[in-house]
Coordinates of N, CA and C in Angstrom, one line a residue:
X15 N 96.5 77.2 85.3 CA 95.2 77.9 85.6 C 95.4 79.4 85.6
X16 N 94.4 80.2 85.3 CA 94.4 81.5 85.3 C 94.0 82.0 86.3
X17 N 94.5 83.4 86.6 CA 93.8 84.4 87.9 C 92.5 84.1 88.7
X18 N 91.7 84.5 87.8 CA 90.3 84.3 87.8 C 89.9 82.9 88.0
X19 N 90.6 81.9 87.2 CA 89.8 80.8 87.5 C 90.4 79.9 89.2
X20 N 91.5 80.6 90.0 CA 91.5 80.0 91.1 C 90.6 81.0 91.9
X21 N 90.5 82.3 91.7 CA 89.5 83.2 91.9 C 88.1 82.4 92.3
X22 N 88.1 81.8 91.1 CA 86.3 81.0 90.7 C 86.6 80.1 92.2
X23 N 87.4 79.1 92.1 CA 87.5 78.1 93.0 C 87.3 78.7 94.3
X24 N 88.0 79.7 94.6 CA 88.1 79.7 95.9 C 86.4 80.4 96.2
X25 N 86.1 81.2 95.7 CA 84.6 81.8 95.5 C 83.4 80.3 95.7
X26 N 83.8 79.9 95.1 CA 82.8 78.6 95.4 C 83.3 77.7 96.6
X27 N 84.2 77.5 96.8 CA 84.4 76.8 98.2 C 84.1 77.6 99.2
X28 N 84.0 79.6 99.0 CA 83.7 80.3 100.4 C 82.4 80.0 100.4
X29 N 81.1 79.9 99.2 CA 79.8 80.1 99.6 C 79.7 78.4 99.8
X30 N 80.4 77.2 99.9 CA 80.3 76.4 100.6 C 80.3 76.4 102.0
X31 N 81.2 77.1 102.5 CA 81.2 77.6 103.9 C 82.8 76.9 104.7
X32 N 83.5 77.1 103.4 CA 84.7 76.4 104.0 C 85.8 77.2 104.3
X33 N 86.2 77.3 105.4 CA 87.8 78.4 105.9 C 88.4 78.5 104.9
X34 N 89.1 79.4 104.7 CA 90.3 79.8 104.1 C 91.4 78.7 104.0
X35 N 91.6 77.9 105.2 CA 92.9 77.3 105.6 C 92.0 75.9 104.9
X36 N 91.1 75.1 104.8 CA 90.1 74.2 104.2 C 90.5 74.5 102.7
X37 N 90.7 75.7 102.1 CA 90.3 76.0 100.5 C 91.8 75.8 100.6
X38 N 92.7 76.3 101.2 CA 94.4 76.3 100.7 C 94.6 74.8 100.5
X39 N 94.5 74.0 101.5 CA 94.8 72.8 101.9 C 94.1 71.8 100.5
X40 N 93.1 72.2 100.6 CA 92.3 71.4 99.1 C 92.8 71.6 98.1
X41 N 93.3 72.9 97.5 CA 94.3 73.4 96.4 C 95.1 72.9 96.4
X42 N 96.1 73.0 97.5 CA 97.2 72.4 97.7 C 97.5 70.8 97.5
X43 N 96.4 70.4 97.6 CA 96.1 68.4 97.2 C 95.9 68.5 95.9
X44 N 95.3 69.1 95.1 CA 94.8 69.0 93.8 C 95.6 69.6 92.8
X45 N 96.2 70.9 93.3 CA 97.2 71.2 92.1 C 98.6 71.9 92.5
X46 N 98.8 71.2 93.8 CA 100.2 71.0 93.9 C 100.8 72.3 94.0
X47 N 102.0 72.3 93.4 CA 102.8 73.8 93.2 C 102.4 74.5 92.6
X48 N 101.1 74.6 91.8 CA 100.5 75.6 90.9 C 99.2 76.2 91.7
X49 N 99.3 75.9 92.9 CA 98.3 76.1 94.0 C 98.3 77.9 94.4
X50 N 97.4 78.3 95.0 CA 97.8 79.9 95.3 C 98.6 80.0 96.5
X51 N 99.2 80.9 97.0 CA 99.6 81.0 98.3 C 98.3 81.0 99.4
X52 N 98.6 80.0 101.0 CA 97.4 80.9 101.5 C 96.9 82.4 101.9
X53 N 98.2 82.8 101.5 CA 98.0 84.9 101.3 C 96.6 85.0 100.8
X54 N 97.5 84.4 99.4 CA 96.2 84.8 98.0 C 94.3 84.2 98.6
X55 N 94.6 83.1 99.2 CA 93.5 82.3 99.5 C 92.9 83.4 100.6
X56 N 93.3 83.7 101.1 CA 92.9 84.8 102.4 C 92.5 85.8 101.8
X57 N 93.1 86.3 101.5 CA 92.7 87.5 101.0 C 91.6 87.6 99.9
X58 N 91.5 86.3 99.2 CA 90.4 86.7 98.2 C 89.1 85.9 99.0
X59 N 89.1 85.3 100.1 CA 88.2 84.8 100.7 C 87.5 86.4 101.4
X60 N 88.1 87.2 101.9 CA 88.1 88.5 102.7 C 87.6 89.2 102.1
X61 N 87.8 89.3 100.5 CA 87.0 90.0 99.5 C 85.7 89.6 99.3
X62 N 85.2 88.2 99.1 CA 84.1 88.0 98.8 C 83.2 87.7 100.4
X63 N 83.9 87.6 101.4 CA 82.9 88.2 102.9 C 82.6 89.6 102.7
X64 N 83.1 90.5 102.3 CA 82.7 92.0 102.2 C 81.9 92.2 101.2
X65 N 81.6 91.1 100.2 CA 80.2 91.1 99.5 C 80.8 92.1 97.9
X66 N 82.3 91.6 97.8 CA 82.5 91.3 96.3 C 82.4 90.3 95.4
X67 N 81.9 90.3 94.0 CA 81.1 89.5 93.5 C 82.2 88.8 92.5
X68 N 83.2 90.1 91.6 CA 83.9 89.6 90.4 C 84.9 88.8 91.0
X69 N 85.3 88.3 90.0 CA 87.0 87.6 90.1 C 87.8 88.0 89.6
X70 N 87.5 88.9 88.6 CA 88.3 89.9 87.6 C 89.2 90.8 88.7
X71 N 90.6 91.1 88.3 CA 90.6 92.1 88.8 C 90.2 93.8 88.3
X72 N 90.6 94.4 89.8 CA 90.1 95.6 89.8 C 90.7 96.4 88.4
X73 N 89.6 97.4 87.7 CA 90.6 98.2 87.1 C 91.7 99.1 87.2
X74 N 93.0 99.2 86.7 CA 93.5 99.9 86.8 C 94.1 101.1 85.9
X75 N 94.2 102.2 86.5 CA 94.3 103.9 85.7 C 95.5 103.5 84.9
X76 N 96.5 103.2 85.4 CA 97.8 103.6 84.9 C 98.3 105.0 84.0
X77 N 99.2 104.9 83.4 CA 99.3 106.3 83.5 C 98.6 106.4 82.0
X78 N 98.3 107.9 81.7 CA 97.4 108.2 80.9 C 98.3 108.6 79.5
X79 N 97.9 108.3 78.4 CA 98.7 108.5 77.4 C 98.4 109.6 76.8
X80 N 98.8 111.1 77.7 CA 98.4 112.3 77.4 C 98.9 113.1 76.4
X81 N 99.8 113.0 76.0 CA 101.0 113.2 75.1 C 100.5 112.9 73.2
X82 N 100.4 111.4 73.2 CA 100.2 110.9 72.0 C 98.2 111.3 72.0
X83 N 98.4 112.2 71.6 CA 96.7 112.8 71.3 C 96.9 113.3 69.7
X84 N 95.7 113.1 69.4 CA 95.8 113.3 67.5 C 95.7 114.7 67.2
X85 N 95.8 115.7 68.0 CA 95.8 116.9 67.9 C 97.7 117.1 67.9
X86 N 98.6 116.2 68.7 CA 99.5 116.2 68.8 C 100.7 115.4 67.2
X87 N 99.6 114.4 67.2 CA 100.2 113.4 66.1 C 99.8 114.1 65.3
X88 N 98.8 115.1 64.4 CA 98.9 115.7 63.3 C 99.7 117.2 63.5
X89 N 99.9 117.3 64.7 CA 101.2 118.8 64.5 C 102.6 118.6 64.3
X90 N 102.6 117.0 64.7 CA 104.2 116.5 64.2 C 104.2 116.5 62.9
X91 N 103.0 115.7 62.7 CA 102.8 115.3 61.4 C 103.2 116.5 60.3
X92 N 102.3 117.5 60.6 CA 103.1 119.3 59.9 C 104.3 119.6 60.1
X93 N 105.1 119.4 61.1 CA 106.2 119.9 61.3 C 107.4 118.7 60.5
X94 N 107.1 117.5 60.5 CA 107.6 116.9 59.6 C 107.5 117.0 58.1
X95 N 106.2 117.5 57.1 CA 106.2 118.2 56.4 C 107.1 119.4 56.1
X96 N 107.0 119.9 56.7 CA 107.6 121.1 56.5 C 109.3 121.4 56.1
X97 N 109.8 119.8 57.2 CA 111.2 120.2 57.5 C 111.7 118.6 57.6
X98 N 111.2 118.2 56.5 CA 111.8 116.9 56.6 C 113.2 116.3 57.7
X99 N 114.0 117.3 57.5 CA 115.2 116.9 58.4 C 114.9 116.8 60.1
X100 N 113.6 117.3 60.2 CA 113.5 117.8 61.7 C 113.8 116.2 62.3
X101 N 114.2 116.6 64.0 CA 114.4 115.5 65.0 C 113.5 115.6 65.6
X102 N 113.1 114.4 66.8 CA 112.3 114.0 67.3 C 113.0 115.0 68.4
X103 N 114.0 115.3 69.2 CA 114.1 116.2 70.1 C 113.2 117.2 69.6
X104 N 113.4 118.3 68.4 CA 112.7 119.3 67.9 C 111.2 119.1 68.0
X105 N 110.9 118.2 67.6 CA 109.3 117.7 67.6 C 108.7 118.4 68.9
X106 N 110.0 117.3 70.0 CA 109.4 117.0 71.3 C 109.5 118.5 72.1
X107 N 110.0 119.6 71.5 CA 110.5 120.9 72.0 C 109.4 121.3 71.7
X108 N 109.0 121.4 70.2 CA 107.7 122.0 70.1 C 106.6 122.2 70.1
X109 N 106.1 120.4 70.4 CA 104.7 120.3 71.3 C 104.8 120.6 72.9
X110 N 105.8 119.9 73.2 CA 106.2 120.7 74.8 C 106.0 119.5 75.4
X111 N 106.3 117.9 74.9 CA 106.3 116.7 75.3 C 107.8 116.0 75.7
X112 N 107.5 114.9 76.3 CA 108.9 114.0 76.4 C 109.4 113.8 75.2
X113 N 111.0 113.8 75.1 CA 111.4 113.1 73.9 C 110.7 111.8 72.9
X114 N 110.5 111.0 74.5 CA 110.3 109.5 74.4 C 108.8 109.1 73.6
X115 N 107.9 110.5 74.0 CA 106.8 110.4 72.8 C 106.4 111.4 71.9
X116 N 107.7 112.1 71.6 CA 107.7 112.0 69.9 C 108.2 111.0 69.5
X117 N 109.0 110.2 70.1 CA 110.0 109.0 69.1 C 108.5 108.2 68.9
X118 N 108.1 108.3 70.0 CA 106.5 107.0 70.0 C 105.6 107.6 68.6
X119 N 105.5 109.5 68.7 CA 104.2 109.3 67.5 C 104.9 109.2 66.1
X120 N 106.2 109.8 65.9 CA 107.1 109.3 64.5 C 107.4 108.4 64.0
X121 N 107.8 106.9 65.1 CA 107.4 105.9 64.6 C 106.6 104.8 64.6
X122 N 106.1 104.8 65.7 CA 104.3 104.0 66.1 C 103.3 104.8 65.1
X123 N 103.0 106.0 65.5 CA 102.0 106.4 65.2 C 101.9 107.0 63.5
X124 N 103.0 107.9 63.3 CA 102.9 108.1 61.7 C 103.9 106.9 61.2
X125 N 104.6 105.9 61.6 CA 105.1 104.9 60.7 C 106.6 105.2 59.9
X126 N 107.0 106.7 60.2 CA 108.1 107.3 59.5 C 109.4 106.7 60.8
X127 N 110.4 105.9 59.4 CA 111.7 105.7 60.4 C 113.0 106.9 60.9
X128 N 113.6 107.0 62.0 CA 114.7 107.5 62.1 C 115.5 107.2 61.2
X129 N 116.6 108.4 60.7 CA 117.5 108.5 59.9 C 118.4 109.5 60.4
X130 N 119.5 108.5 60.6 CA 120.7 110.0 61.2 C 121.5 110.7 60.2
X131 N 121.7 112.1 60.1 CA 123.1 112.1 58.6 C 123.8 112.4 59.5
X132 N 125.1 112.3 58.6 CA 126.5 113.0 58.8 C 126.8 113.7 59.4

């Protein structure tokens, strides 16, 4: 079963009016070791007494992919033009980025492989 769908269950056994320790125990007969913890059972019962509705979880930010912006991917994009031999260190010196995303827009994004010489 997925997130949400023990989510579902437990959501419908709260607006039955059944304890937390009732919804674990019921889980726990029905699907065994694939059951939630009663943590999980608690806690998502907690959530929908405070008058949450989804089962989804919440969104989350993570980190922002500030770096790889198309104003960025087209100045590599020139700078590789220019100087075919250039490195991805160089790139990353002169957008003023991590190494790690110029290697990302050189080969993710424009599709061009690494080549080392001599």
């Amino acid at each position: 079963m997925e997130k949400t769908e023990y989510r579902t269950v437990i959501k419908y056994f709260h607006l039955k009016g059944m304890s937390p320790s009732e919804i674990h125990e019921d889980m726990v007969r029905n699907l065994t070791d694939n059951a939630p913890s009663y943590a999980t059972v608690k806690r998502w019962v907690n959530e929908f007494q405070r008058g949450r509705e989804s089962v989804e979880d919440d969104p989350t930010l993570g980190r922002p992919p500030t770096a790889t912006t198309e104003d960025n991917i087209d100045l590599a994009l020139g700078m590789i033009m220019q100087d075919h031999r250039i490195s991805c260190r160089q790139i990353a010196e002169g957008l003023g980025i991590l190494n790690e995303r110029a290697d990302n827009i050189v080969t993710k994004e424009l599709g061009f492989s690494k080549v080392s010489t001599p």
